[in-house]
């Protein structure tokens, strides 16, 4: 009985995507070496040459077939006709270049962050950052009065409960802090006369004078410490209003 057609057997790999007929155990091999039993840790096939190819295989189908991982200690040379392998190697090179670029970018960002932290305010060398949550205010009314004064009404949330709150009105056009009718000149936090509610909300209104066309800035604080602010206090968002 003639031996089976090995070439046909190998070609089933190309038409058998599930690998049901993959020749992982070529029982019809002319030369076969099994390292099993007490010799299970031995090398099954070894080839060595001082000046030529140690192991040479030639076939119109697969000159070599490996079922399992393949380790190459030195260079893997691929011929120009092996497009799939060459493309894979090229893709790996491009991926490595991309990774190297990302590593450089991360290094630049780390250096930038370190530079910003070192130039910012620190406490015994530890960078000081602003609190994550700050109070918010919303302008609900801003109108001129018959007396020539201006009146503002604003609401707010996120202040300390039942605490004294200072509303600062700054004239950006003249670079001056304006005087509120019910408070006098606010030069210290203790002169503020607004108070937050038990739930931390705020309702504040007052009168002041400003020239037509001036740009005003409103902000509020309950005195919470913020070492990153030049005033040393945590302020709400700012609201800009122009006197029409």
mmCIF file of C-alpha atoms in Angstrom:
data_model
loop_
_atom_site.group_PDB
_atom_site.id
_atom_site.type_symbol
_atom_site.label_atom_id
_atom_site.label_comp_id
_atom_site.label_asym_id
_atom_site.label_seq_id
_atom_site.Cartn_x
_atom_site.Cartn_y
_atom_site.Cartn_z
ATOM 1 C CA UNK A 1 0.000 0.000 0.000
ATOM 2 C CA UNK A 2 1.574 3.332 -1.036
ATOM 3 C CA UNK A 3 2.127 5.973 1.667
ATOM 4 C CA UNK A 4 -0.358 8.863 1.876
ATOM 5 C CA UNK A 5 0.262 12.006 -0.152
ATOM 6 C CA UNK A 6 1.963 14.280 2.396
ATOM 7 C CA UNK A 7 1.728 17.295 0.101
ATOM 8 C CA UNK A 8 -2.042 16.885 -0.056
ATOM 9 C CA UNK A 9 -2.158 16.380 3.704
ATOM 10 C CA UNK A 10 -0.276 19.639 4.328
ATOM 11 C CA UNK A 11 -2.415 21.560 1.878
ATOM 12 C CA UNK A 12 -5.504 20.831 3.958
ATOM 13 C CA UNK A 13 -4.236 23.531 6.301
ATOM 14 C CA UNK A 14 -5.108 26.125 3.652
ATOM 15 C CA UNK A 15 -8.663 24.867 3.215
ATOM 16 C CA UNK A 16 -9.335 23.901 6.813
ATOM 17 C CA UNK A 17 -9.691 27.113 8.883
ATOM 18 C CA UNK A 18 -10.743 25.162 11.970
ATOM 19 C CA UNK A 19 -7.515 23.170 11.917
ATOM 20 C CA UNK A 20 -9.242 19.814 12.119
ATOM 21 C CA UNK A 21 -6.722 18.223 9.774
ATOM 22 C CA UNK A 22 -3.651 20.198 10.778
ATOM 23 C CA UNK A 23 -0.639 17.861 10.598
ATOM 24 C CA UNK A 24 0.546 18.322 14.156
ATOM 25 C CA UNK A 25 1.402 14.631 14.487
ATOM 26 C CA UNK A 26 2.915 13.434 11.161
ATOM 27 C CA UNK A 27 2.896 9.718 11.955
ATOM 28 C CA UNK A 28 4.156 8.963 8.469
ATOM 29 C CA UNK A 29 7.412 10.900 8.944
ATOM 30 C CA UNK A 30 10.441 9.087 7.506
ATOM 31 C CA UNK A 31 12.630 10.271 10.377
ATOM 32 C CA UNK A 32 10.979 10.770 13.734
ATOM 33 C CA UNK A 33 12.348 11.693 17.162
ATOM 34 C CA UNK A 34 10.273 11.609 20.335
ATOM 35 C CA UNK A 35 11.598 13.004 23.590
ATOM 36 C CA UNK A 36 9.197 11.403 26.030
ATOM 37 C CA UNK A 37 9.186 9.561 29.294
ATOM 38 C CA UNK A 38 12.478 9.722 31.167
ATOM 39 C CA UNK A 39 13.906 11.772 28.285
ATOM 40 C CA UNK A 40 11.034 14.272 28.213
ATOM 41 C CA UNK A 41 13.359 17.214 28.893
ATOM 42 C CA UNK A 42 15.724 16.304 26.055
ATOM 43 C CA UNK A 43 15.882 18.085 22.694
ATOM 44 C CA UNK A 44 14.095 15.957 20.116
ATOM 45 C CA UNK A 45 15.987 17.221 17.046
ATOM 46 C CA UNK A 46 19.323 19.062 17.087
ATOM 47 C CA UNK A 47 21.286 20.440 14.184
ATOM 48 C CA UNK A 48 24.706 22.115 14.204
ATOM 49 C CA UNK A 49 26.981 23.395 11.466
ATOM 50 C CA UNK A 50 30.248 25.335 11.683
ATOM 51 C CA UNK A 51 29.879 27.093 8.353
ATOM 52 C CA UNK A 52 26.572 26.291 6.704
ATOM 53 C CA UNK A 53 22.878 25.688 7.400
ATOM 54 C CA UNK A 54 22.311 23.454 10.415
ATOM 55 C CA UNK A 55 18.832 22.277 9.397
ATOM 56 C CA UNK A 56 17.562 22.576 5.826
ATOM 57 C CA UNK A 57 14.024 21.864 4.661
ATOM 58 C CA UNK A 58 12.532 22.125 1.183
ATOM 59 C CA UNK A 59 8.937 21.612 0.098
ATOM 60 C CA UNK A 60 6.463 23.124 -2.390
ATOM 61 C CA UNK A 61 4.013 23.418 0.525
ATOM 62 C CA UNK A 62 5.731 24.140 3.867
ATOM 63 C CA UNK A 63 9.456 23.642 4.299
ATOM 64 C CA UNK A 64 8.878 23.837 8.045
ATOM 65 C CA UNK A 65 5.818 23.494 10.248
ATOM 66 C CA UNK A 66 5.666 24.349 13.952
ATOM 67 C CA UNK A 67 2.755 23.670 16.257
ATOM 68 C CA UNK A 68 3.625 25.836 19.261
ATOM 69 C CA UNK A 69 5.735 28.883 20.075
ATOM 70 C CA UNK A 70 8.874 29.614 18.075
ATOM 71 C CA UNK A 71 11.908 31.297 19.637
ATOM 72 C CA UNK A 72 14.626 32.989 17.556
ATOM 73 C CA UNK A 73 17.683 34.174 19.502
ATOM 74 C CA UNK A 74 19.217 36.202 16.641
ATOM 75 C CA UNK A 75 18.044 37.814 13.404
ATOM 76 C CA UNK A 76 15.169 36.406 11.380
ATOM 77 C CA UNK A 77 15.873 36.931 7.671
ATOM 78 C CA UNK A 78 12.839 37.018 5.399
ATOM 79 C CA UNK A 79 12.970 36.915 1.613
ATOM 80 C CA UNK A 80 11.458 39.685 -0.529
ATOM 81 C CA UNK A 81 8.601 37.475 -1.687
ATOM 82 C CA UNK A 82 7.317 36.852 1.840
ATOM 83 C CA UNK A 83 5.090 39.936 1.865
ATOM 84 C CA UNK A 84 2.946 38.986 4.851
ATOM 85 C CA UNK A 85 5.927 38.496 7.165
ATOM 86 C CA UNK A 86 7.687 41.596 5.865
ATOM 87 C CA UNK A 87 4.547 43.678 6.331
ATOM 88 C CA UNK A 88 4.187 42.339 9.856
ATOM 89 C CA UNK A 89 7.789 43.242 10.672
ATOM 90 C CA UNK A 90 7.274 46.690 9.134
ATOM 91 C CA UNK A 91 4.099 47.182 11.179
ATOM 92 C CA UNK A 92 5.970 46.210 14.348
ATOM 93 C CA UNK A 93 8.636 48.794 13.526
ATOM 94 C CA UNK A 94 6.003 51.473 12.996
ATOM 95 C CA UNK A 95 4.314 50.507 16.250
ATOM 96 C CA UNK A 96 7.622 50.735 18.088
ATOM 97 C CA UNK A 97 8.209 54.210 16.629
ATOM 98 C CA UNK A 98 4.727 55.257 17.777
ATOM 99 C CA UNK A 99 5.366 53.892 21.268
ATOM 100 C CA UNK A 100 8.694 55.729 21.438
ATOM 101 C CA UNK A 101 6.915 58.941 20.412
ATOM 102 C CA UNK A 102 4.292 58.468 23.122
ATOM 103 C CA UNK A 103 6.993 57.827 25.722
ATOM 104 C CA UNK A 104 8.715 61.078 24.725
ATOM 105 C CA UNK A 105 5.392 62.958 24.895
ATOM 106 C CA UNK A 106 4.650 61.573 28.371
ATOM 107 C CA UNK A 107 8.142 62.576 29.488
ATOM 108 C CA UNK A 108 7.608 66.112 28.184
ATOM 109 C CA UNK A 109 4.249 66.343 29.984
ATOM 110 C CA UNK A 110 5.752 65.064 33.237
ATOM 111 C CA UNK A 111 8.506 67.637 32.952
ATOM 112 C CA UNK A 112 5.975 70.403 32.275
ATOM 113 C CA UNK A 113 3.805 69.371 35.233
ATOM 114 C CA UNK A 114 6.864 69.200 37.455
ATOM 115 C CA UNK A 115 7.924 72.648 36.309
ATOM 116 C CA UNK A 116 4.477 74.109 36.995
ATOM 117 C CA UNK A 117 4.327 72.497 40.419
ATOM 118 C CA UNK A 118 7.773 73.781 41.330
ATOM 119 C CA UNK A 119 6.858 77.324 40.270
ATOM 120 C CA UNK A 120 3.488 77.277 42.041
ATOM 121 C CA UNK A 121 2.740 77.656 45.715
ATOM 122 C CA UNK A 122 3.939 74.829 47.948
ATOM 123 C CA UNK A 123 3.763 73.879 51.608
ATOM 124 C CA UNK A 124 7.088 72.426 52.724
ATOM 125 C CA UNK A 125 7.731 71.387 49.129
ATOM 126 C CA UNK A 126 4.269 69.854 48.566
ATOM 127 C CA UNK A 127 2.248 71.598 45.805
ATOM 128 C CA UNK A 128 -0.839 73.363 47.161
ATOM 129 C CA UNK A 129 -3.943 73.054 45.015
ATOM 130 C CA UNK A 130 -7.259 74.869 45.135
ATOM 131 C CA UNK A 131 -10.285 73.065 46.582
ATOM 132 C CA UNK A 132 -12.160 71.099 43.954
ATOM 133 C CA UNK A 133 -15.582 72.627 44.704
ATOM 134 C CA UNK A 134 -16.127 76.367 44.998
ATOM 135 C CA UNK A 135 -19.351 78.325 45.701
ATOM 136 C CA UNK A 136 -21.472 79.579 42.829
ATOM 137 C CA UNK A 137 -23.411 82.817 42.424
ATOM 138 C CA UNK A 138 -26.044 83.951 39.894
ATOM 139 C CA UNK A 139 -27.106 87.558 39.214
ATOM 140 C CA UNK A 140 -30.907 87.827 39.431
ATOM 141 C CA UNK A 141 -31.289 91.618 39.165
ATOM 142 C CA UNK A 142 -29.115 94.570 38.182
ATOM 143 C CA UNK A 143 -30.860 97.905 37.596
ATOM 144 C CA UNK A 144 -30.480 101.675 38.147
ATOM 145 C CA UNK A 145 -32.559 103.391 40.826
ATOM 146 C CA UNK A 146 -34.214 106.828 40.798
ATOM 147 C CA UNK A 147 -31.598 108.011 43.284
ATOM 148 C CA UNK A 148 -28.856 107.426 40.731
ATOM 149 C CA UNK A 149 -27.554 104.356 42.538
ATOM 150 C CA UNK A 150 -27.408 100.866 41.098
ATOM 151 C CA UNK A 151 -28.962 97.857 42.825
ATOM 152 C CA UNK A 152 -27.948 94.232 42.492
ATOM 153 C CA UNK A 153 -29.579 91.051 43.692
ATOM 154 C CA UNK A 154 -27.845 87.698 43.502
ATOM 155 C CA UNK A 155 -28.338 84.170 44.771
ATOM 156 C CA UNK A 156 -25.698 81.581 45.569
ATOM 157 C CA UNK A 157 -25.046 78.036 46.745
ATOM 158 C CA UNK A 158 -22.199 76.031 48.210
ATOM 159 C CA UNK A 159 -21.200 78.420 51.004
ATOM 160 C CA UNK A 160 -20.528 77.364 54.566
ATOM 161 C CA UNK A 161 -23.817 76.984 56.379
ATOM 162 C CA UNK A 162 -24.981 80.014 58.339
ATOM 163 C CA UNK A 163 -21.742 81.860 57.775
ATOM 164 C CA UNK A 164 -20.820 85.451 57.025
ATOM 165 C CA UNK A 165 -20.367 86.087 53.308
ATOM 166 C CA UNK A 166 -18.623 89.008 51.636
ATOM 167 C CA UNK A 167 -19.718 90.140 48.189
ATOM 168 C CA UNK A 168 -16.983 92.014 46.353
ATOM 169 C CA UNK A 169 -17.889 94.466 43.599
ATOM 170 C CA UNK A 170 -14.838 95.478 41.611
ATOM 171 C CA UNK A 171 -14.852 98.167 38.918
ATOM 172 C CA UNK A 172 -12.602 96.744 36.202
ATOM 173 C CA UNK A 173 -12.684 100.011 34.272
ATOM 174 C CA UNK A 174 -11.267 102.103 37.133
ATOM 175 C CA UNK A 175 -9.466 99.261 38.969
ATOM 176 C CA UNK A 176 -11.205 100.106 42.244
ATOM 177 C CA UNK A 177 -13.307 98.190 44.749
ATOM 178 C CA UNK A 178 -16.721 99.827 45.057
ATOM 179 C CA UNK A 179 -18.423 100.900 48.258
ATOM 180 C CA UNK A 180 -21.707 99.170 49.088
ATOM 181 C CA UNK A 181 -24.365 101.338 50.771
ATOM 182 C CA UNK A 182 -25.017 98.984 53.697
ATOM 183 C CA UNK A 183 -21.429 97.975 54.369
ATOM 184 C CA UNK A 184 -19.157 100.950 53.878
ATOM 185 C CA UNK A 185 -15.761 100.271 52.327
ATOM 186 C CA UNK A 186 -15.040 96.552 52.544
ATOM 187 C CA UNK A 187 -11.392 96.404 53.542
ATOM 188 C CA UNK A 188 -11.566 93.364 55.803
ATOM 189 C CA UNK A 189 -13.648 90.212 55.776
ATOM 190 C CA UNK A 190 -15.218 91.050 59.143
ATOM 191 C CA UNK A 191 -17.097 94.004 57.636
ATOM 192 C CA UNK A 192 -19.283 91.832 55.409
ATOM 193 C CA UNK A 193 -22.956 91.830 56.383
ATOM 194 C CA UNK A 194 -24.431 89.067 54.237
ATOM 195 C CA UNK A 195 -25.094 85.643 55.756
ATOM 196 C CA UNK A 196 -25.681 82.294 54.113
ATOM 197 C CA UNK A 197 -28.688 80.158 54.992
ATOM 198 C CA UNK A 198 -28.529 76.904 56.988
ATOM 199 C CA UNK A 199 -28.400 75.007 53.693
ATOM 200 C CA UNK A 200 -25.465 77.059 52.390
ATOM 201 C CA UNK A 201 -27.532 79.173 49.993
ATOM 202 C CA UNK A 202 -27.188 82.939 49.702
ATOM 203 C CA UNK A 203 -29.546 85.823 48.940
ATOM 204 C CA UNK A 204 -27.778 89.171 48.778
ATOM 205 C CA UNK A 205 -28.768 92.622 47.533
ATOM 206 C CA UNK A 206 -27.294 96.113 47.962
ATOM 207 C CA UNK A 207 -26.775 99.500 46.330
ATOM 208 C CA UNK A 208 -23.646 101.215 45.023
ATOM 209 C CA UNK A 209 -22.547 103.850 42.542
ATOM 210 C CA UNK A 210 -20.727 103.342 39.244
ATOM 211 C CA UNK A 211 -20.287 105.357 36.061
ATOM 212 C CA UNK A 212 -22.086 104.617 32.820
ATOM 213 C CA UNK A 213 -20.121 102.176 30.657
ATOM 214 C CA UNK A 214 -18.041 100.764 33.516
ATOM 215 C CA UNK A 215 -17.454 97.012 33.590
ATOM 216 C CA UNK A 216 -18.055 95.470 37.005
ATOM 217 C CA UNK A 217 -17.039 92.154 38.479
ATOM 218 C CA UNK A 218 -18.979 90.368 41.261
ATOM 219 C CA UNK A 219 -17.622 87.557 43.436
ATOM 220 C CA UNK A 220 -18.382 86.195 46.916
ATOM 221 C CA UNK A 221 -16.521 84.351 49.660
ATOM 222 C CA UNK A 222 -17.322 82.894 53.056
ATOM 223 C CA UNK A 223 -13.682 83.070 54.146
ATOM 224 C CA UNK A 224 -12.730 79.495 53.363
ATOM 225 C CA UNK A 225 -8.932 79.342 53.057
ATOM 226 C CA UNK A 226 -7.432 78.981 49.579
ATOM 227 C CA UNK A 227 -3.633 79.399 49.669
ATOM 228 C CA UNK A 228 -3.523 79.545 45.863
ATOM 229 C CA UNK A 229 -5.536 82.778 45.764
ATOM 230 C CA UNK A 230 -3.710 86.053 46.321
ATOM 231 C CA UNK A 231 -6.351 87.008 48.880
ATOM 232 C CA UNK A 232 -5.862 83.741 50.775
ATOM 233 C CA UNK A 233 -9.599 82.971 50.511
ATOM 234 C CA UNK A 234 -11.740 80.739 48.299
ATOM 235 C CA UNK A 235 -14.013 82.751 46.010
ATOM 236 C CA UNK A 236 -17.085 81.870 44.021
ATOM 237 C CA UNK A 237 -17.280 82.129 40.280
ATOM 238 C CA UNK A 238 -17.084 85.727 39.049
ATOM 239 C CA UNK A 239 -19.896 87.560 37.215
ATOM 240 C CA UNK A 240 -19.171 90.438 34.818
ATOM 241 C CA UNK A 241 -21.800 93.152 34.305
ATOM 242 C CA UNK A 242 -21.612 96.362 32.268
ATOM 243 C CA UNK A 243 -23.357 99.525 33.451
ATOM 244 C CA UNK A 244 -25.703 100.555 30.631
#
